[in-house]
CSV table of C-alpha atoms in Angstrom, one decimal:
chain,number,residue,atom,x,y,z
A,1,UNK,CA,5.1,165.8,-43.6
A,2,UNK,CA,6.5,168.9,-45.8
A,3,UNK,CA,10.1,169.1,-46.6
A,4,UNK,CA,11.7,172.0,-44.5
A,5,UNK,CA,14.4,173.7,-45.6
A,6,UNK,CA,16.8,175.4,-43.4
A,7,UNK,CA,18.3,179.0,-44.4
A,8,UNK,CA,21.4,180.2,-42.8
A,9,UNK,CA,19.8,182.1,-39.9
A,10,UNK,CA,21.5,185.5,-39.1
A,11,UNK,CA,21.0,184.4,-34.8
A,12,UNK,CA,20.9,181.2,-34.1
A,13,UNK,CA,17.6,180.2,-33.2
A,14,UNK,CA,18.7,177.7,-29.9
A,15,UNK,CA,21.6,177.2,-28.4
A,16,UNK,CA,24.4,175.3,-30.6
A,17,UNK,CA,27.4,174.9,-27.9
A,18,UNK,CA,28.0,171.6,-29.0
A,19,UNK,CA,28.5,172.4,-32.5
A,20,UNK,CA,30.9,175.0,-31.6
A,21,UNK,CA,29.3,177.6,-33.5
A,22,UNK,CA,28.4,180.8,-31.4
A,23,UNK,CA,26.3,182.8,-34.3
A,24,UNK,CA,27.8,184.7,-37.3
A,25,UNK,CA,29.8,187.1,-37.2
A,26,UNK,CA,28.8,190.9,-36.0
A,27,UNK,CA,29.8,192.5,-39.4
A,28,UNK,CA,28.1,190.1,-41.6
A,29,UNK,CA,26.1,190.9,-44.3
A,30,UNK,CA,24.3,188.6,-46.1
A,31,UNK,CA,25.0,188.7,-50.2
A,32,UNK,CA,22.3,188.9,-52.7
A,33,UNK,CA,23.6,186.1,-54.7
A,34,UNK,CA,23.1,183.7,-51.6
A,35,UNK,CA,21.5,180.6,-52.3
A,36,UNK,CA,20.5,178.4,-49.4
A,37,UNK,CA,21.1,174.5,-50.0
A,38,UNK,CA,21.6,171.2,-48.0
A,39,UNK,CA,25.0,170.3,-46.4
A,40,UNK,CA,23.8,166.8,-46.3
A,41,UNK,CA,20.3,165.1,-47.5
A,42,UNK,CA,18.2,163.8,-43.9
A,43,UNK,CA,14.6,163.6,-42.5
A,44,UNK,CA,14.0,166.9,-40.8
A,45,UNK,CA,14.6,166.0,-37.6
A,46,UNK,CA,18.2,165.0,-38.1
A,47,UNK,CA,19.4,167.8,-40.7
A,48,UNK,CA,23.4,169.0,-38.9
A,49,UNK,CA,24.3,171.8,-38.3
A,50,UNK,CA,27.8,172.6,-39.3
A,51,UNK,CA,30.1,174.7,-37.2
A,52,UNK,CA,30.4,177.0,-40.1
A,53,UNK,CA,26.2,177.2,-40.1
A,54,UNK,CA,26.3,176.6,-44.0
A,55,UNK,CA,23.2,173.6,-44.3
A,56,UNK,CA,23.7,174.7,-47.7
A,57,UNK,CA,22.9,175.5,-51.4
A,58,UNK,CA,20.4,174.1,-54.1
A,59,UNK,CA,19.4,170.7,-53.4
A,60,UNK,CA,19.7,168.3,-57.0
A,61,UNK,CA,16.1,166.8,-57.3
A,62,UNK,CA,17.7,163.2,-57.4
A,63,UNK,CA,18.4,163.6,-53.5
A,64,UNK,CA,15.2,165.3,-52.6
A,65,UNK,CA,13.1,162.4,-54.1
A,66,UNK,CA,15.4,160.1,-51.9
A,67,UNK,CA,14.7,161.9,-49.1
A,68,UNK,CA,11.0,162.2,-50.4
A,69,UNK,CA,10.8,158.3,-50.7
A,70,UNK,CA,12.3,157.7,-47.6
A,71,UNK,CA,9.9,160.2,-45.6
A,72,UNK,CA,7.2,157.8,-47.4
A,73,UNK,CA,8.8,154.9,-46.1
A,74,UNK,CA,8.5,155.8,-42.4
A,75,UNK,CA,5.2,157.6,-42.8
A,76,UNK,CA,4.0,154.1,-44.5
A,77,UNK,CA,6.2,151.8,-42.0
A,78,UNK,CA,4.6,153.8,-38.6
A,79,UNK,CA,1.0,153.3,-40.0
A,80,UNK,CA,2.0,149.8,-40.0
A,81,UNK,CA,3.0,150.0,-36.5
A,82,UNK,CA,0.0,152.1,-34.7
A,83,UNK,CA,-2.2,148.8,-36.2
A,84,UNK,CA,0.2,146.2,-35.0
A,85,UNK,CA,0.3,148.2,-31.3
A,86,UNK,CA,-3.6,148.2,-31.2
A,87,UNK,CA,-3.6,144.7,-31.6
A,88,UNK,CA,-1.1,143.8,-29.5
A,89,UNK,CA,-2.5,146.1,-26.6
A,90,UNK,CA,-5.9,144.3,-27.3
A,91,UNK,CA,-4.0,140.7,-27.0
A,92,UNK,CA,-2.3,141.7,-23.7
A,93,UNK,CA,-5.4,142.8,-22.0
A,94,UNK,CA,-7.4,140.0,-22.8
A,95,UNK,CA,-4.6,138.1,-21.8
A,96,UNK,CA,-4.3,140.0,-18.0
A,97,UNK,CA,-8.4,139.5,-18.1
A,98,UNK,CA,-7.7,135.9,-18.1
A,99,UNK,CA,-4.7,134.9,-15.4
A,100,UNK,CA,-7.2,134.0,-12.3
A,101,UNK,CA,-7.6,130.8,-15.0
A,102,UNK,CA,-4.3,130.2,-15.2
A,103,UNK,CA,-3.7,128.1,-12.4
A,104,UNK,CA,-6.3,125.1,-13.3
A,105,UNK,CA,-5.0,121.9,-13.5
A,106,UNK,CA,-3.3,120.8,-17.1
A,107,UNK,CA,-5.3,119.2,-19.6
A,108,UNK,CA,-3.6,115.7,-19.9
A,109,UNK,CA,-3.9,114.2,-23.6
A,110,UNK,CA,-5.4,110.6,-23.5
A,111,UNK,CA,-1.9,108.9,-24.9
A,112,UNK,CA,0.5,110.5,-22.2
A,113,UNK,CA,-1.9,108.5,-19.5
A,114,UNK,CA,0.0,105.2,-20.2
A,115,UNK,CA,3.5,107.2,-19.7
A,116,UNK,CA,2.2,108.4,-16.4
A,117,UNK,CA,0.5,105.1,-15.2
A,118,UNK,CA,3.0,102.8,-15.9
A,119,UNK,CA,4.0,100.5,-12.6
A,120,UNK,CA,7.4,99.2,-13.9
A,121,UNK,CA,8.8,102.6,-15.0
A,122,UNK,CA,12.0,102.6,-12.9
A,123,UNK,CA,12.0,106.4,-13.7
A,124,UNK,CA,8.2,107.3,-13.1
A,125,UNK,CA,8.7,110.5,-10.9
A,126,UNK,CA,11.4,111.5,-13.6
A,127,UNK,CA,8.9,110.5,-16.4
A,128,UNK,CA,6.3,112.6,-14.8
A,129,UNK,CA,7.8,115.6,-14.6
A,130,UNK,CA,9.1,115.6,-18.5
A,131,UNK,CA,5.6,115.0,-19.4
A,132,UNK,CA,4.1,117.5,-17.2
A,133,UNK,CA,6.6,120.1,-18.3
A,134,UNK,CA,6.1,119.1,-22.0
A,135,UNK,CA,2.2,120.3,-21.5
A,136,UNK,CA,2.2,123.0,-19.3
A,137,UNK,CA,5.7,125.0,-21.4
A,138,UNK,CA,2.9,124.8,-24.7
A,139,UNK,CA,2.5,128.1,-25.9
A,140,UNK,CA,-0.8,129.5,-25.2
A,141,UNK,CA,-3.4,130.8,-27.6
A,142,UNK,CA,-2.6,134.3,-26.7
A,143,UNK,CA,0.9,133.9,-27.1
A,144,UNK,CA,-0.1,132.2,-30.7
A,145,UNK,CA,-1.9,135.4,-31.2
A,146,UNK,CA,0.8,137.9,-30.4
A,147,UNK,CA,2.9,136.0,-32.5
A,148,UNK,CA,0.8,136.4,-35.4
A,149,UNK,CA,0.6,139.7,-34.6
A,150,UNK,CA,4.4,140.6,-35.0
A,151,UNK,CA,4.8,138.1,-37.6
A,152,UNK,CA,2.2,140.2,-40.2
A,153,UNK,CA,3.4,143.7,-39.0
A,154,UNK,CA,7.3,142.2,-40.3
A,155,UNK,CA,5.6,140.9,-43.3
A,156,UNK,CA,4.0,144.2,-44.2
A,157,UNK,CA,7.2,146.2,-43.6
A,158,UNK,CA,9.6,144.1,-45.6
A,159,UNK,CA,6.9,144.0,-48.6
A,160,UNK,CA,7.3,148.1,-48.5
A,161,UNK,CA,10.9,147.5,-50.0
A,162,UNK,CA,10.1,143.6,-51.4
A,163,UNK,CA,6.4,143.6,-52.2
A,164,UNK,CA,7.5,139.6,-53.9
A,165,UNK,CA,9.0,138.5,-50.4
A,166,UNK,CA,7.4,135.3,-48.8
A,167,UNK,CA,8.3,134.5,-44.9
A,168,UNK,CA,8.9,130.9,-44.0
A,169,UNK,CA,9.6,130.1,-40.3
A,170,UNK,CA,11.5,127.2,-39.2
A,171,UNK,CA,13.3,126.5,-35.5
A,172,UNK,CA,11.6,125.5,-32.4
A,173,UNK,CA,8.6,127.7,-32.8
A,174,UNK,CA,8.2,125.4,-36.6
A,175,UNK,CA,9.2,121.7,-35.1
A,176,UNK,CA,6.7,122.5,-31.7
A,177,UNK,CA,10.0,122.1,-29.2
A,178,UNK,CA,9.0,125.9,-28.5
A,179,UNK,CA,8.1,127.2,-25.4
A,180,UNK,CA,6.0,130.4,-25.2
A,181,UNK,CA,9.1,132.9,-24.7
A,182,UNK,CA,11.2,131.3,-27.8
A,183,UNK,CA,12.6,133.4,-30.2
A,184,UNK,CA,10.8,133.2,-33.9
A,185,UNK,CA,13.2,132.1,-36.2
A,186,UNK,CA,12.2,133.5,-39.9
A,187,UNK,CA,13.5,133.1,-43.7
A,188,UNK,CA,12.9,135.9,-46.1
A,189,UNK,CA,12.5,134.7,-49.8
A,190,UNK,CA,12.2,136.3,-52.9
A,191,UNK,CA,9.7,133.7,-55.4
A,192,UNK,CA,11.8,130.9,-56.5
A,193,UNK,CA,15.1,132.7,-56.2
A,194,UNK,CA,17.0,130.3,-53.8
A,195,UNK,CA,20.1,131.9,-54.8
A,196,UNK,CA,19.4,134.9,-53.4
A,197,UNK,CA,20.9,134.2,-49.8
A,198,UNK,CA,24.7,134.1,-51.7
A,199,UNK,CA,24.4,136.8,-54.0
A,200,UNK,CA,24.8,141.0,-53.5
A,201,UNK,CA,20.8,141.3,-54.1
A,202,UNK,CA,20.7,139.6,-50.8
A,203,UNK,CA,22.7,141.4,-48.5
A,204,UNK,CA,21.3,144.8,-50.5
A,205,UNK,CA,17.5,142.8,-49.2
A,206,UNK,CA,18.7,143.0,-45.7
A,207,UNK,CA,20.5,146.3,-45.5
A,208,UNK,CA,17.3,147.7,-47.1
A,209,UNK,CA,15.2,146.0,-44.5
A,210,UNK,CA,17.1,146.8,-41.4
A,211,UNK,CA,17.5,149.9,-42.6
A,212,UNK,CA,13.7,150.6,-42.6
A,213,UNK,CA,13.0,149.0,-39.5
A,214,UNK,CA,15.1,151.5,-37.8
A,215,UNK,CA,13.3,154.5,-38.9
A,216,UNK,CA,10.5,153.1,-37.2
A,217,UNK,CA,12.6,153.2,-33.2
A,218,UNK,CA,10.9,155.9,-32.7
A,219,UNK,CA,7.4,154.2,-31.9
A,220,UNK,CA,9.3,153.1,-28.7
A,221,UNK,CA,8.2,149.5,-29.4
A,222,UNK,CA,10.8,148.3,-31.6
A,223,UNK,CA,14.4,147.4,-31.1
A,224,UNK,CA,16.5,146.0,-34.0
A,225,UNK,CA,20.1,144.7,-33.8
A,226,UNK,CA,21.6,143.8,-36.8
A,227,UNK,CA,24.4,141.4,-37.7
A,228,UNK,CA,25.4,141.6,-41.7
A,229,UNK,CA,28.7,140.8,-41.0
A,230,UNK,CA,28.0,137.5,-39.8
A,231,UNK,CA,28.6,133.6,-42.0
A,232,UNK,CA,24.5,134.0,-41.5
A,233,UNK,CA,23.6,137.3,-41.1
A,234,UNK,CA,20.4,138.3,-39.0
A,235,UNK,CA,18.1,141.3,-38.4
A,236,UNK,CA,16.9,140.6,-34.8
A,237,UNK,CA,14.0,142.5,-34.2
A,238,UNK,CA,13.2,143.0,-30.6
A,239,UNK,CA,8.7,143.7,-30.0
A,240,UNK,CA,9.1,145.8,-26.8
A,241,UNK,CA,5.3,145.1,-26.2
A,242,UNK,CA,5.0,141.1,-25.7
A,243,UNK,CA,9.1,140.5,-25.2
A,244,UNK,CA,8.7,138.7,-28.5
A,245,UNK,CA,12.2,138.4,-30.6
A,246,UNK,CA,11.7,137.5,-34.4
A,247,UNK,CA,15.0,136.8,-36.3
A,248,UNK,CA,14.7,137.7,-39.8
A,249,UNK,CA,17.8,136.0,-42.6
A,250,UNK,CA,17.5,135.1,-46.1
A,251,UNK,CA,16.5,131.5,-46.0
A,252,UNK,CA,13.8,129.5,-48.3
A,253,UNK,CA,13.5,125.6,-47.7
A,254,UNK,CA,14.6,124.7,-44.1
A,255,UNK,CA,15.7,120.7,-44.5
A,256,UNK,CA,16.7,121.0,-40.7
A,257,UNK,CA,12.8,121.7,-39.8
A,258,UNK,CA,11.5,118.7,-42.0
A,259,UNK,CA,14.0,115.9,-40.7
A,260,UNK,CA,13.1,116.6,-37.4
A,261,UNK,CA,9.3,116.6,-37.8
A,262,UNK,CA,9.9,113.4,-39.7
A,263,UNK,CA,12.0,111.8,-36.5
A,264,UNK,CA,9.2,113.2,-33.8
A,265,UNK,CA,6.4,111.5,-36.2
A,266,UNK,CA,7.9,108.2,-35.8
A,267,UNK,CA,7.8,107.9,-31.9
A,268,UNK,CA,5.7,110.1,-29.4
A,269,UNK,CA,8.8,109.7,-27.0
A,270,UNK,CA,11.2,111.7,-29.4
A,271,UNK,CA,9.3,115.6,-28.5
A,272,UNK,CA,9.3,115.5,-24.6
A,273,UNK,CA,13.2,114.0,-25.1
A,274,UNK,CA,14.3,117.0,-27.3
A,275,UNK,CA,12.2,119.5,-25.6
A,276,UNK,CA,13.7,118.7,-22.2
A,277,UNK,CA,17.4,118.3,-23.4
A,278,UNK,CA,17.3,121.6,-24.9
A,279,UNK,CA,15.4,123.2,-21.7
A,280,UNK,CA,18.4,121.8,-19.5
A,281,UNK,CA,20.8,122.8,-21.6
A,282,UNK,CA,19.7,126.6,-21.7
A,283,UNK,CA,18.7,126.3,-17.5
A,284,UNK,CA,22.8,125.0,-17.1
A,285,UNK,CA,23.9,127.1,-19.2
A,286,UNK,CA,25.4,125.2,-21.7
A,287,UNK,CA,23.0,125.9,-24.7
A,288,UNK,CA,25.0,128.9,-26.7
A,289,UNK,CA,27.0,128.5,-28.9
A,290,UNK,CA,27.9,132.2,-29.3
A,291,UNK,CA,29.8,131.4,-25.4
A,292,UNK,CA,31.3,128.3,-26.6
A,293,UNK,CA,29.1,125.4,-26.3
A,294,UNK,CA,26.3,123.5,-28.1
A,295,UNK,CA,23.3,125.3,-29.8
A,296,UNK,CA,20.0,123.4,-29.4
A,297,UNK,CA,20.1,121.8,-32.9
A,298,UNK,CA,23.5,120.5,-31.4
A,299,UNK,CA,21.7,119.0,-28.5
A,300,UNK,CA,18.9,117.7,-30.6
A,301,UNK,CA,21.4,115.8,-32.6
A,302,UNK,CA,22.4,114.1,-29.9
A,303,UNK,CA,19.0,112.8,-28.3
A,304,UNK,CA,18.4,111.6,-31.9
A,305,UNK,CA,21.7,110.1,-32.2
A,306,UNK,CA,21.5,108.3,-28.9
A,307,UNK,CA,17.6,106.6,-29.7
A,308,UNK,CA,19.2,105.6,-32.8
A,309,UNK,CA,21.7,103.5,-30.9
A,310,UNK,CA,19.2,101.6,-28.4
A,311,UNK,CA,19.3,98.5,-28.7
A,312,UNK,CA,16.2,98.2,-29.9
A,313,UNK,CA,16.2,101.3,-31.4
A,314,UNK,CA,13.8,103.9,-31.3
A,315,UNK,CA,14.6,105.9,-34.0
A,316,UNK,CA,15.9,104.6,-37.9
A,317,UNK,CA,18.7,106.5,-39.6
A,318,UNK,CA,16.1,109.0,-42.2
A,319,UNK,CA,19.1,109.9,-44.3
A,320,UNK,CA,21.2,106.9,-44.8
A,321,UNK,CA,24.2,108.8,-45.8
A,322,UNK,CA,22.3,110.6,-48.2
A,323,UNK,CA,22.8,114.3,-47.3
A,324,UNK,CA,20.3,115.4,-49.8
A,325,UNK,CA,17.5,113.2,-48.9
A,326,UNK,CA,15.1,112.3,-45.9
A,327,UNK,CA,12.7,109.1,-45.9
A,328,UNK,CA,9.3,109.6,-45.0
A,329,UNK,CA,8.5,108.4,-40.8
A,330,UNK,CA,5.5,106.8,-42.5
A,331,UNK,CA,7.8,104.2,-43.6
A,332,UNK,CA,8.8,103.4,-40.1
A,333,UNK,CA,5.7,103.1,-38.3
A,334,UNK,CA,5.7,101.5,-34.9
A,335,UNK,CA,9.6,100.9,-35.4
A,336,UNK,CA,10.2,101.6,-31.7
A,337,UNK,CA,7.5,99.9,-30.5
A,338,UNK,CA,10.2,96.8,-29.3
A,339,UNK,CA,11.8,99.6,-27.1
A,340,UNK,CA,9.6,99.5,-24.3
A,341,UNK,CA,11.8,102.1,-22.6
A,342,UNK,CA,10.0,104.7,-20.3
A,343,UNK,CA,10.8,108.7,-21.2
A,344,UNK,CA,12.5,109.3,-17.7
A,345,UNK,CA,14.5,106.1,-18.2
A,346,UNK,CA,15.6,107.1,-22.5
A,347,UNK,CA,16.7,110.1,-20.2
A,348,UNK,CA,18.9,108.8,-17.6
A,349,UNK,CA,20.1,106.1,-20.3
A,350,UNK,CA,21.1,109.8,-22.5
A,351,UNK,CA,23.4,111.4,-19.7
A,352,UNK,CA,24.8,107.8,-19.4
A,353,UNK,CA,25.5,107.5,-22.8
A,354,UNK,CA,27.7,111.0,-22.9
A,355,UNK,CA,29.5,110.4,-19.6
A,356,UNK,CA,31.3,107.7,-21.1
A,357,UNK,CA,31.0,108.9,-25.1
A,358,UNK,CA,34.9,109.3,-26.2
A,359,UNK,CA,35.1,113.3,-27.3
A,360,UNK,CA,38.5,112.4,-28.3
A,361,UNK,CA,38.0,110.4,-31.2
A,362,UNK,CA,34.4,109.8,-32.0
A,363,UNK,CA,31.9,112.4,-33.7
A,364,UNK,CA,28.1,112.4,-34.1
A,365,UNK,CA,26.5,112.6,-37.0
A,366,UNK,CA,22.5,111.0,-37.9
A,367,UNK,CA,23.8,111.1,-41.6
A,368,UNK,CA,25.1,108.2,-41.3
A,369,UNK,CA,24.8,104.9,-39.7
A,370,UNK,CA,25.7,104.0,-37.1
A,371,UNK,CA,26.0,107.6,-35.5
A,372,UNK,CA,29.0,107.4,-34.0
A,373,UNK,CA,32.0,107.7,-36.2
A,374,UNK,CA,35.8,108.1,-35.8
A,375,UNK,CA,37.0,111.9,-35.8
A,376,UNK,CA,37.9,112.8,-39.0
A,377,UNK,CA,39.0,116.6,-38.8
A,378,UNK,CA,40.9,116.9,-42.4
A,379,UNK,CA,37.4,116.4,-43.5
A,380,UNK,CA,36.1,119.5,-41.8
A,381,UNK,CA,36.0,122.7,-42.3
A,382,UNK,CA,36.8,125.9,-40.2
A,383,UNK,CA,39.4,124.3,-38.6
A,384,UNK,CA,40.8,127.8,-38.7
A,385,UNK,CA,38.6,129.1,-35.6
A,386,UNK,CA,38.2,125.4,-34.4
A,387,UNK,CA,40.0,122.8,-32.4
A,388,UNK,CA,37.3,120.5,-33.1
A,389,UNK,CA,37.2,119.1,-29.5
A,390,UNK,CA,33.5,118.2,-30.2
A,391,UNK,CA,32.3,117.3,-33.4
A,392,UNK,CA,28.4,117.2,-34.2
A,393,UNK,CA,28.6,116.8,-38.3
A,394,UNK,CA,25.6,118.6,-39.8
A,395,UNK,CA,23.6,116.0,-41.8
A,396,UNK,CA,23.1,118.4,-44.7
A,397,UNK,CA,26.6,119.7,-45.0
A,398,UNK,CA,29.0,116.9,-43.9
A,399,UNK,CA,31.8,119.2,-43.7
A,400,UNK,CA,30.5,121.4,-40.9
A,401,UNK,CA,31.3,120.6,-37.3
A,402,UNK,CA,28.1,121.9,-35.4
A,403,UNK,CA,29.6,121.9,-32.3
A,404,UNK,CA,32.6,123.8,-34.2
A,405,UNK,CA,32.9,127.1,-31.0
A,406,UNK,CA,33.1,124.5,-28.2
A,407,UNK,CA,36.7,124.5,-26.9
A,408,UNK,CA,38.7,122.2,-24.5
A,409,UNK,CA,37.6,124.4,-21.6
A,410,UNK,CA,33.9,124.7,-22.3
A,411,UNK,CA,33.6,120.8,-23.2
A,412,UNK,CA,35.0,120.1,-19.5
A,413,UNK,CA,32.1,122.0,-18.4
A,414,UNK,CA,29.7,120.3,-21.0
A,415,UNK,CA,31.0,117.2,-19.6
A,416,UNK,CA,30.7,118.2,-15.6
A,417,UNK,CA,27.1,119.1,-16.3
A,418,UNK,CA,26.7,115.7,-17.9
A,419,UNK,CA,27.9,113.7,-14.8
A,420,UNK,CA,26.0,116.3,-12.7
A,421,UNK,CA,22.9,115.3,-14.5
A,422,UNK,CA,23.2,111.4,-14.2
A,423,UNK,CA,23.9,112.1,-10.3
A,424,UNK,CA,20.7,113.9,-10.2
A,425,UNK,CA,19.2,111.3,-11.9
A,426,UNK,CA,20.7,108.3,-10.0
A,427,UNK,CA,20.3,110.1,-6.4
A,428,UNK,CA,16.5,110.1,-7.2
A,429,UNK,CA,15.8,113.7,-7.9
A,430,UNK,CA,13.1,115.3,-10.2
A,431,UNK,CA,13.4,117.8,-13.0
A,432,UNK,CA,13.3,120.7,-10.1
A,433,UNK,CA,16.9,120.1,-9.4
A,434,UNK,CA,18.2,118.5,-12.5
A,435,UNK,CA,17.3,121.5,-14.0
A,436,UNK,CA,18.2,123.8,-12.0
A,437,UNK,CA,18.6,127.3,-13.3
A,438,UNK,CA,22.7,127.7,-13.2
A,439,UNK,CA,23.8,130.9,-11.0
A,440,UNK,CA,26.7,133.2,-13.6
A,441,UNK,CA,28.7,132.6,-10.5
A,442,UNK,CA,28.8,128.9,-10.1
């Protein structure tokens, strides 16, 4: 698109009542040595209109090739976003093509038949439904597709203001404890420059690429919220099309991610355990840790932490007090095979566990062994914005309390939803009621 440039106009040509300017004056005369130049630099559509009507004199040629570049930008970015929308339209109506199929029973993998077929599971209904839910919540291959999808159109507009940027996702949709609606957790990194989330190249990266994603709202298929401010900041970009979320920060290696692939590789019981702790925390309303409770790497923590305390164990210690280093699972193979445990029965045994767990003067942490540890809060940090009711120690960074926004309030409804849970569990109820969605007014 060409540059336009706005003269001062001697009527205005619409009206401009809410620039409180009602036209020049009847007895003006326009002077010869007039020059007509830019009040302020702006893609076309946006150029203000002063209540004094001067958009004003010569534009330097530094600002006009900013303006130029940034016109580029958006005419690039929305070429980017027409392909992205054709794709995504083609995903969604194969997809709507497809939904009569939708309803055939689950494929059940070969080694979940022993789970469901075992006669001395005390738990077997309870057992059942984690399983079940475990295959059915599996993202499908359209929802794979669509996440591709979004994931290249990001990639192709960061690499308009980083062409050397490389994305790495980690979180739930990374570990598999994802369900099809989960928010895509992404790391932006520049080559080897792990520094780079610290450093004022970094938060220049982000403002640059929020910045360009916002030229772009006016596809009408992009949102983005951003949050610079924050101790990690985010771009959350929200795809309008599929209800897919990505958050975007500047993270390289994710040492989170790998320990937990390494725990889920060393029993098959670990996944559906995780998965369904995180899916009752989020249906109770107790997985946010923006409203003062546990996030879901809080909660995975704890399953971990608790099949690390069976007796026998499921689950070794991968760490051994070593923050900066994780064993491999192949070294532990068929370590829990003494635990013949059933999944419905490791879950009861959980909400058993944390009834009686004392919040007081214990923390969590799987850095070291055993898990359980006296509370030491001199040793933590933040204890500026925390009371440290709960402590979940973060096995890379000992002297962060995961659990660091739960209060003394919100942990007496952490712990009410814990007893709630083992009632549920002990009155003979299924995962229907234990995990009930939580009404906002309850």
């Amino acid at each position: 698109p060409k540059l336009q440039l706005f003269h001062f106009p001697l009527s205005p040509p619409c009206p401009l009542s809410h620039t409180g300017w009602t036209g020049p004056p009847r007895s003006f005369t326009p002077q010869h040595n007039f020059k007509p130049s830019f009040h302020r630099i702006s893609t076309p559509e946006s150029f203000p209109m002063t209540q004094n009507a001067s958009i004003v004199s010569s534009v330097s040629q530094q600002n006009l090739e900013k303006v130029r570049a940034r016109m580029n930008l958006k005419r690039k970015g929305m070429e980017f976003v027409e392909l992205y929308q054709n794709e995504m339209g083609h995903i969604i109506t194969k997809e709507a093509e497809s939904v009569h199929h939708a309803k055939r029973k689950p494929n059940i993998p070969e080694k979940w038949n022993k789970h469901l077929e075992n006669e001395n599971d005390c738990q077997l209904t309870l057992t059942t439904d984690i399983v079940m839910h475990w295959i059915t919540t599996r993202p499908s291959k359209h929802v794979q597709k669509k996440r591709k999808v979004i994931l290249l159109f990001c990639w192709n507009i960061i690499k308009l203001v980083a062409p050397d940027a490389t994305l790495n996702i980690y979180g739930s949709v990374a570990s598999g404890l994802d369900d099809p609606d989960s928010d895509i957790d992404v790391g932006i990194s520049l080559g080897d420059d792990e520094s780079i989330s610290s450093n004022e190249l970094g938060d220049e990266l982000l403002r640059s690429i929020a910045d360009i994603f916002t030229l772009l709202k006016d596809a009408g298929t992009i949102r983005v919220v951003s949050t610079l401010r924050a101790r990690v900041p985010i771009i959350t970009v929200h795809e309008l099309l599929s209800h897919l979320q990505i958050d975007l920060s500047l993270r390289s290696a994710d040492l989170k991610l790998k320990i937990f692939k390494e725990y889920m590789r060393v029993d098959e019981r670990v996944v559906p355990i995780l998965k369904i702790l995180k899916h009752w925390g989020k249906q109770r309303d107790i997985c946010n840790a923006y409203a003062g409770y546990i996030n879901s790497f809080g909660y995975a923590c704890l399953g971990i932490a608790y099949l690390q305390t069976e007796s026998p164990p499921i689950l070794p210690n991968l760490q051994r007090s070593h923050a900066d280093h994780i064993m491999s699972a192949s070294e532990f193979e068929g370590f829990g095979r003494n635990n013949h445990m059933s999944i419905g029965e490791l879950l009861h045994g959980f909400f058993e566990k944390m009834c009686h767990f004392d919040y007081e003067n214990l923390s969590v942490s799987i850095l070291h062994e055993p898990p359980y540890l006296p509370k030491e809060v001199d040793k933590l940090g933040d204890s500026n914005i925390s009371d440290h009711s709960f402590v979940i120690v973060d096995p890379f960074e000992p002297s962060i309390n995961f659990s660091r926004h739960v209060r003394k309030a919100t942990l007496k409804v952490i712990k009410e939803e814990f007893a709630r849970a083992l009632e549920c569990i002990n009155k003979g109820h299924g995962l229907e009621i234990l995990c009930a969605k939580k009404s906002r007014a309850v």
